Amino acid sequence: MGNSAGLIILLVMLIVVVGFVIITTITGKKAAKKEKEQRYKAVRNEIKAFLAKTDNRKNIRVEFEKVYSRKGPEYKYRDVFDVVVELIEPKTQKSIERRAYEVEGITTKIDKKNYATKWVVNTILDLKETEQRIAIGQKEVKLTKEERKAIKKSDRIKEKELAKIEKEEIKKIRAEAKENKKNPVIQRTTDHKEKFVPIRSKEGN
């Protein structure tokens, strides 16, 4: 009898744990989906505003085709994305044009626990070059040994240049702080990052 009661209690506990895990997973997925939708909406609105400002185009539907997070030493503390979109005329539902944009997420600290990310369209990009860069980044295009070496060499040079610039900036901040008789506070503005897309793969809207 005692063994039976113990087994029942164990089964109940197991059901509770499994139920908790399932509910937590579902809730987490829903929250992640909602956050992703909000980011897409924010970026879509920025692209529309950019179109209105630069091309005087309004009421254009923007559909995402590809989103790729740039890699490399110069993007270590920046969230920069290559975004390929299709512009559609809402009334006719016809595709007008395919374009590529450089989109950056600028994160600022609101308080001790909260951050806010503003999405900015930096510029329009060459579509062909952007798609090629994305294909290389996603390893859809195989590079030769010489090309891989050239990229690594370029990255090393950029890392050295950025390290030198950072060192000079820190030195300047410390010198200014010393002159003003203040303790320098050196803090990166991008310690906390909010990614536009959690995976580097083809995305549709």
PDB file of C-alpha atoms in Angstrom:
ATOM      1  CA  MET A   1       0.000   0.000   0.000  1.00  0.00           C
ATOM      2  CA  GLY A   2       2.818   2.346   0.962  1.00  0.00           C
ATOM      3  CA  ASN A   3       4.661   1.629  -2.282  1.00  0.00           C
ATOM      4  CA  SER A   4       1.488   2.342  -4.253  1.00  0.00           C
ATOM      5  CA  ALA A   5       0.962   5.718  -2.531  1.00  0.00           C
ATOM      6  CA  GLY A   6       4.611   6.637  -3.115  1.00  0.00           C
ATOM      7  CA  LEU A   7       4.318   5.753  -6.788  1.00  0.00           C
ATOM      8  CA  ILE A   8       1.186   7.893  -7.159  1.00  0.00           C
ATOM      9  CA  ILE A   9       2.903  10.867  -5.498  1.00  0.00           C
ATOM     10  CA  LEU A  10       5.921  10.405  -7.781  1.00  0.00           C
ATOM     11  CA  LEU A  11       3.686  10.295 -10.869  1.00  0.00           C
ATOM     12  CA  VAL A  12       1.810  13.428  -9.756  1.00  0.00           C
ATOM     13  CA  MET A  13       5.107  15.271  -9.207  1.00  0.00           C
ATOM     14  CA  LEU A  14       6.351  14.125 -12.609  1.00  0.00           C
ATOM     15  CA  ILE A  15       3.155  15.356 -14.293  1.00  0.00           C
ATOM     16  CA  VAL A  16       3.463  18.729 -12.513  1.00  0.00           C
ATOM     17  CA  VAL A  17       7.108  19.139 -13.597  1.00  0.00           C
ATOM     18  CA  VAL A  18       6.376  18.154 -17.212  1.00  0.00           C
ATOM     19  CA  GLY A  19       3.360  20.479 -17.257  1.00  0.00           C
ATOM     20  CA  PHE A  20       5.467  23.348 -15.902  1.00  0.00           C
ATOM     21  CA  VAL A  21       8.169  22.780 -18.542  1.00  0.00           C
ATOM     22  CA  ILE A  22       5.581  22.686 -21.350  1.00  0.00           C
ATOM     23  CA  ILE A  23       3.841  25.871 -20.147  1.00  0.00           C
ATOM     24  CA  THR A  24       7.185  27.678 -19.707  1.00  0.00           C
ATOM     25  CA  THR A  25       8.322  26.638 -23.200  1.00  0.00           C
ATOM     26  CA  ILE A  26       5.058  27.757 -24.820  1.00  0.00           C
ATOM     27  CA  THR A  27       5.115  31.067 -22.924  1.00  0.00           C
ATOM     28  CA  GLY A  28       8.766  31.643 -23.891  1.00  0.00           C
ATOM     29  CA  LYS A  29       8.068  30.949 -27.563  1.00  0.00           C
ATOM     30  CA  LYS A  30       5.086  33.297 -27.560  1.00  0.00           C
ATOM     31  CA  ALA A  31       7.147  36.062 -25.918  1.00  0.00           C
ATOM     32  CA  ALA A  32      10.012  35.570 -28.403  1.00  0.00           C
ATOM     33  CA  LYS A  33       7.566  35.645 -31.324  1.00  0.00           C
ATOM     34  CA  LYS A  34       5.965  38.838 -30.027  1.00  0.00           C
ATOM     35  CA  GLU A  35       9.363  40.522 -29.575  1.00  0.00           C
ATOM     36  CA  LYS A  36      10.405  39.490 -33.078  1.00  0.00           C
ATOM     37  CA  GLU A  37       7.172  40.883 -34.550  1.00  0.00           C
ATOM     38  CA  GLN A  38       7.743  44.172 -32.722  1.00  0.00           C
ATOM     39  CA  ARG A  39      11.302  44.416 -34.086  1.00  0.00           C
ATOM     40  CA  TYR A  40      10.133  43.672 -37.617  1.00  0.00           C
ATOM     41  CA  LYS A  41       7.392  46.285 -37.295  1.00  0.00           C
ATOM     42  CA  ALA A  42       9.866  48.905 -36.031  1.00  0.00           C
ATOM     43  CA  VAL A  43      12.334  48.203 -38.863  1.00  0.00           C
ATOM     44  CA  ARG A  44       9.550  48.134 -41.456  1.00  0.00           C
ATOM     45  CA  ASN A  45       8.348  51.555 -40.272  1.00  0.00           C
ATOM     46  CA  GLU A  46      11.899  52.933 -40.448  1.00  0.00           C
ATOM     47  CA  ILE A  47      12.297  51.679 -44.027  1.00  0.00           C
ATOM     48  CA  LYS A  48       8.947  53.255 -44.962  1.00  0.00           C
ATOM     49  CA  ALA A  49      10.036  56.558 -43.405  1.00  0.00           C
ATOM     50  CA  PHE A  50      13.354  56.324 -45.277  1.00  0.00           C
ATOM     51  CA  LEU A  51      11.476  55.730 -48.555  1.00  0.00           C
ATOM     52  CA  ALA A  52       9.195  58.696 -47.923  1.00  0.00           C
ATOM     53  CA  LYS A  53      12.155  60.949 -47.161  1.00  0.00           C
ATOM     54  CA  THR A  54      14.553  59.886 -49.928  1.00  0.00           C
ATOM     55  CA  ASP A  55      12.195  58.800 -52.735  1.00  0.00           C
ATOM     56  CA  ASN A  56       8.982  60.577 -51.764  1.00  0.00           C
ATOM     57  CA  ARG A  57       7.264  57.172 -51.853  1.00  0.00           C
ATOM     58  CA  LYS A  58       4.375  56.610 -49.492  1.00  0.00           C
ATOM     59  CA  ASN A  59       1.879  53.825 -48.793  1.00  0.00           C
ATOM     60  CA  ILE A  60       4.337  51.152 -49.942  1.00  0.00           C
ATOM     61  CA  ARG A  61       4.197  47.664 -48.431  1.00  0.00           C
ATOM     62  CA  VAL A  62       7.557  46.332 -47.283  1.00  0.00           C
ATOM     63  CA  GLU A  63       8.126  42.569 -47.225  1.00  0.00           C
ATOM     64  CA  PHE A  64      11.305  41.097 -45.729  1.00  0.00           C
ATOM     65  CA  GLU A  65      13.252  38.609 -47.859  1.00  0.00           C
ATOM     66  CA  LYS A  66      16.616  38.262 -46.143  1.00  0.00           C
ATOM     67  CA  VAL A  67      18.106  39.558 -42.916  1.00  0.00           C
ATOM     68  CA  TYR A  68      21.749  38.977 -42.078  1.00  0.00           C
ATOM     69  CA  SER A  69      23.775  40.118 -39.085  1.00  0.00           C
ATOM     70  CA  ARG A  70      27.171  41.389 -40.180  1.00  0.00           C
ATOM     71  CA  LYS A  71      30.285  39.828 -38.721  1.00  0.00           C
ATOM     72  CA  GLY A  72      33.810  41.125 -38.315  1.00  0.00           C
ATOM     73  CA  PRO A  73      35.896  43.165 -35.869  1.00  0.00           C
ATOM     74  CA  GLU A  74      34.260  46.461 -36.848  1.00  0.00           C
ATOM     75  CA  TYR A  75      30.880  45.062 -35.760  1.00  0.00           C
ATOM     76  CA  LYS A  76      32.017  43.715 -32.395  1.00  0.00           C
ATOM     77  CA  TYR A  77      30.150  46.463 -30.540  1.00  0.00           C
ATOM     78  CA  ARG A  78      27.556  47.280 -33.205  1.00  0.00           C
ATOM     79  CA  ASP A  79      24.348  45.567 -34.332  1.00  0.00           C
ATOM     80  CA  VAL A  80      24.395  46.113 -38.093  1.00  0.00           C
ATOM     81  CA  PHE A  81      22.244  44.133 -40.511  1.00  0.00           C
ATOM     82  CA  ASP A  82      21.951  43.661 -44.250  1.00  0.00           C
ATOM     83  CA  VAL A  83      18.227  43.689 -44.989  1.00  0.00           C
ATOM     84  CA  VAL A  84      16.815  42.704 -48.384  1.00  0.00           C
ATOM     85  CA  VAL A  85      13.198  43.707 -48.926  1.00  0.00           C
ATOM     86  CA  GLU A  86      10.558  43.648 -51.626  1.00  0.00           C
ATOM     87  CA  LEU A  87       8.517  46.808 -52.195  1.00  0.00           C
ATOM     88  CA  ILE A  88       4.897  46.130 -53.102  1.00  0.00           C
ATOM     89  CA  GLU A  89       2.107  48.394 -54.352  1.00  0.00           C
ATOM     90  CA  PRO A  90      -0.781  47.778 -51.900  1.00  0.00           C
ATOM     91  CA  LYS A  91      -3.600  48.456 -54.373  1.00  0.00           C
ATOM     92  CA  THR A  92      -2.372  46.231 -57.198  1.00  0.00           C
ATOM     93  CA  GLN A  93      -0.357  43.815 -55.008  1.00  0.00           C
ATOM     94  CA  LYS A  94       2.379  44.015 -57.639  1.00  0.00           C
ATOM     95  CA  SER A  95       6.088  43.943 -56.840  1.00  0.00           C
ATOM     96  CA  ILE A  96       7.657  47.322 -57.579  1.00  0.00           C
ATOM     97  CA  GLU A  97      11.277  46.718 -56.681  1.00  0.00           C
ATOM     98  CA  ARG A  98      13.709  44.707 -54.572  1.00  0.00           C
ATOM     99  CA  ARG A  99      16.098  46.705 -52.415  1.00  0.00           C
ATOM    100  CA  ALA A 100      18.809  46.243 -49.814  1.00  0.00           C
ATOM    101  CA  TYR A 101      19.355  48.438 -46.780  1.00  0.00           C
ATOM    102  CA  GLU A 102      21.880  48.741 -43.984  1.00  0.00           C
ATOM    103  CA  VAL A 103      19.945  48.735 -40.723  1.00  0.00           C
ATOM    104  CA  GLU A 104      21.500  49.337 -37.311  1.00  0.00           C
ATOM    105  CA  GLY A 105      20.121  48.776 -33.839  1.00  0.00           C
ATOM    106  CA  ILE A 106      21.298  51.423 -31.372  1.00  0.00           C
ATOM    107  CA  THR A 107      20.752  50.273 -27.798  1.00  0.00           C
ATOM    108  CA  THR A 108      20.673  52.701 -24.877  1.00  0.00           C
ATOM    109  CA  LYS A 109      20.296  52.018 -21.177  1.00  0.00           C
ATOM    110  CA  ILE A 110      17.088  53.393 -19.662  1.00  0.00           C
ATOM    111  CA  ASP A 111      17.708  52.304 -16.086  1.00  0.00           C
ATOM    112  CA  LYS A 112      19.535  49.564 -14.167  1.00  0.00           C
ATOM    113  CA  LYS A 113      17.566  46.708 -15.706  1.00  0.00           C
ATOM    114  CA  ASN A 114      15.954  48.058 -18.861  1.00  0.00           C
ATOM    115  CA  TYR A 115      17.304  48.874 -22.313  1.00  0.00           C
ATOM    116  CA  ALA A 116      15.734  50.421 -25.399  1.00  0.00           C
ATOM    117  CA  THR A 117      16.773  49.752 -28.990  1.00  0.00           C
ATOM    118  CA  LYS A 118      16.165  52.260 -31.764  1.00  0.00           C
ATOM    119  CA  TRP A 119      16.387  50.893 -35.293  1.00  0.00           C
ATOM    120  CA  VAL A 120      17.931  53.178 -37.907  1.00  0.00           C
ATOM    121  CA  VAL A 121      18.232  52.823 -41.686  1.00  0.00           C
ATOM    122  CA  ASN A 122      21.771  54.008 -42.388  1.00  0.00           C
ATOM    123  CA  THR A 123      21.747  53.780 -46.174  1.00  0.00           C
ATOM    124  CA  ILE A 124      20.514  51.943 -49.259  1.00  0.00           C
ATOM    125  CA  LEU A 125      22.928  49.250 -50.472  1.00  0.00           C
ATOM    126  CA  ASP A 126      23.820  47.721 -53.801  1.00  0.00           C
ATOM    127  CA  LEU A 127      21.421  44.767 -54.065  1.00  0.00           C
ATOM    128  CA  LYS A 128      23.757  42.418 -55.942  1.00  0.00           C
ATOM    129  CA  GLU A 129      26.725  43.069 -53.626  1.00  0.00           C
ATOM    130  CA  THR A 130      24.521  42.668 -50.550  1.00  0.00           C
ATOM    131  CA  GLU A 131      23.095  39.340 -51.707  1.00  0.00           C
ATOM    132  CA  GLN A 132      26.603  38.118 -52.483  1.00  0.00           C
ATOM    133  CA  ARG A 133      27.825  39.176 -49.031  1.00  0.00           C
ATOM    134  CA  ILE A 134      24.883  37.392 -47.395  1.00  0.00           C
ATOM    135  CA  ALA A 135      25.493  34.258 -49.485  1.00  0.00           C
ATOM    136  CA  ILE A 136      29.166  34.222 -48.428  1.00  0.00           C
ATOM    137  CA  GLY A 137      28.229  34.832 -44.785  1.00  0.00           C
ATOM    138  CA  GLN A 138      25.687  32.017 -44.836  1.00  0.00           C
ATOM    139  CA  LYS A 139      28.210  29.781 -46.626  1.00  0.00           C
ATOM    140  CA  GLU A 140      25.970  29.406 -49.657  1.00  0.00           C
ATOM    141  CA  VAL A 141      28.973  30.424 -51.761  1.00  0.00           C
ATOM    142  CA  LYS A 142      32.251  28.569 -51.271  1.00  0.00           C
ATOM    143  CA  LEU A 143      35.374  30.713 -51.137  1.00  0.00           C
ATOM    144  CA  THR A 144      38.772  29.664 -52.407  1.00  0.00           C
ATOM    145  CA  LYS A 145      41.652  29.186 -49.984  1.00  0.00           C
ATOM    146  CA  GLU A 146      43.205  32.452 -51.188  1.00  0.00           C
ATOM    147  CA  GLU A 147      39.933  34.358 -50.672  1.00  0.00           C
ATOM    148  CA  ARG A 148      39.572  33.007 -47.116  1.00  0.00           C
ATOM    149  CA  LYS A 149      43.160  34.026 -46.352  1.00  0.00           C
ATOM    150  CA  ALA A 150      42.519  37.517 -47.740  1.00  0.00           C
ATOM    151  CA  ILE A 151      39.407  37.929 -45.549  1.00  0.00           C
ATOM    152  CA  LYS A 152      41.271  36.765 -42.419  1.00  0.00           C
ATOM    153  CA  LYS A 153      44.155  39.114 -43.195  1.00  0.00           C
ATOM    154  CA  SER A 154      41.730  42.006 -43.687  1.00  0.00           C
ATOM    155  CA  ASP A 155      39.987  41.199 -40.378  1.00  0.00           C
ATOM    156  CA  ARG A 156      43.313  41.158 -38.511  1.00  0.00           C
ATOM    157  CA  ILE A 157      44.248  44.551 -39.947  1.00  0.00           C
ATOM    158  CA  LYS A 158      40.850  45.973 -38.972  1.00  0.00           C
ATOM    159  CA  GLU A 159      41.178  44.543 -35.445  1.00  0.00           C
ATOM    160  CA  LYS A 160      44.559  46.258 -34.993  1.00  0.00           C
ATOM    161  CA  GLU A 161      43.228  49.550 -36.346  1.00  0.00           C
ATOM    162  CA  LEU A 162      40.155  49.433 -34.101  1.00  0.00           C
ATOM    163  CA  ALA A 163      42.248  48.505 -31.049  1.00  0.00           C
ATOM    164  CA  LYS A 164      44.511  51.489 -31.742  1.00  0.00           C
ATOM    165  CA  ILE A 165      41.543  53.860 -32.102  1.00  0.00           C
ATOM    166  CA  GLU A 166      39.958  52.499 -28.913  1.00  0.00           C
ATOM    167  CA  LYS A 167      43.223  52.902 -27.001  1.00  0.00           C
ATOM    168  CA  GLU A 168      43.542  56.513 -28.164  1.00  0.00           C
ATOM    169  CA  GLU A 169      39.930  57.257 -27.187  1.00  0.00           C
ATOM    170  CA  ILE A 170      40.422  55.791 -23.702  1.00  0.00           C
ATOM    171  CA  LYS A 171      43.647  57.788 -23.310  1.00  0.00           C
ATOM    172  CA  LYS A 172      41.817  60.960 -24.341  1.00  0.00           C
ATOM    173  CA  ILE A 173      38.949  60.321 -21.899  1.00  0.00           C
ATOM    174  CA  ARG A 174      41.381  59.718 -19.043  1.00  0.00           C
ATOM    175  CA  ALA A 175      43.347  62.861 -19.901  1.00  0.00           C
ATOM    176  CA  GLU A 176      40.171  64.953 -19.946  1.00  0.00           C
ATOM    177  CA  ALA A 177      38.999  63.428 -16.676  1.00  0.00           C
ATOM    178  CA  LYS A 178      42.359  64.107 -15.057  1.00  0.00           C
ATOM    179  CA  GLU A 179      42.280  67.682 -16.249  1.00  0.00           C
ATOM    180  CA  ASN A 180      38.805  68.169 -14.807  1.00  0.00           C
ATOM    181  CA  LYS A 181      39.848  66.337 -11.628  1.00  0.00           C
ATOM    182  CA  LYS A 182      37.183  63.713 -12.125  1.00  0.00           C
ATOM    183  CA  ASN A 183      37.316  59.956 -12.029  1.00  0.00           C
ATOM    184  CA  PRO A 184      36.959  58.625 -15.568  1.00  0.00           C
ATOM    185  CA  VAL A 185      34.038  56.345 -16.295  1.00  0.00           C
ATOM    186  CA  ILE A 186      34.742  54.280 -19.387  1.00  0.00           C
ATOM    187  CA  GLN A 187      31.751  52.250 -20.455  1.00  0.00           C
ATOM    188  CA  ARG A 188      30.765  50.809 -23.781  1.00  0.00           C
ATOM    189  CA  THR A 189      27.318  51.947 -24.897  1.00  0.00           C
ATOM    190  CA  THR A 190      26.630  48.589 -26.510  1.00  0.00           C
ATOM    191  CA  ASP A 191      27.310  46.194 -23.641  1.00  0.00           C
ATOM    192  CA  HIS A 192      23.716  45.004 -23.984  1.00  0.00           C
ATOM    193  CA  LYS A 193      22.597  43.937 -27.427  1.00  0.00           C
ATOM    194  CA  GLU A 194      19.155  43.229 -28.740  1.00  0.00           C
ATOM    195  CA  LYS A 195      19.394  41.222 -31.915  1.00  0.00           C
ATOM    196  CA  PHE A 196      17.131  42.015 -34.825  1.00  0.00           C
ATOM    197  CA  VAL A 197      16.851  38.359 -35.800  1.00  0.00           C
ATOM    198  CA  PRO A 198      17.944  35.508 -33.510  1.00  0.00           C
ATOM    199  CA  ILE A 199      19.166  33.317 -36.386  1.00  0.00           C
ATOM    200  CA  ARG A 200      21.179  34.138 -39.448  1.00  0.00           C
ATOM    201  CA  SER A 201      19.001  32.564 -42.066  1.00  0.00           C
ATOM    202  CA  LYS A 202      16.552  33.514 -44.782  1.00  0.00           C
ATOM    203  CA  GLU A 203      13.529  35.178 -43.263  1.00  0.00           C
ATOM    204  CA  GLY A 204      10.190  35.835 -44.720  1.00  0.00           C
ATOM    205  CA  ASN A 205       7.639  38.097 -43.165  1.00  0.00           C
TER     206      ASN A 205
END
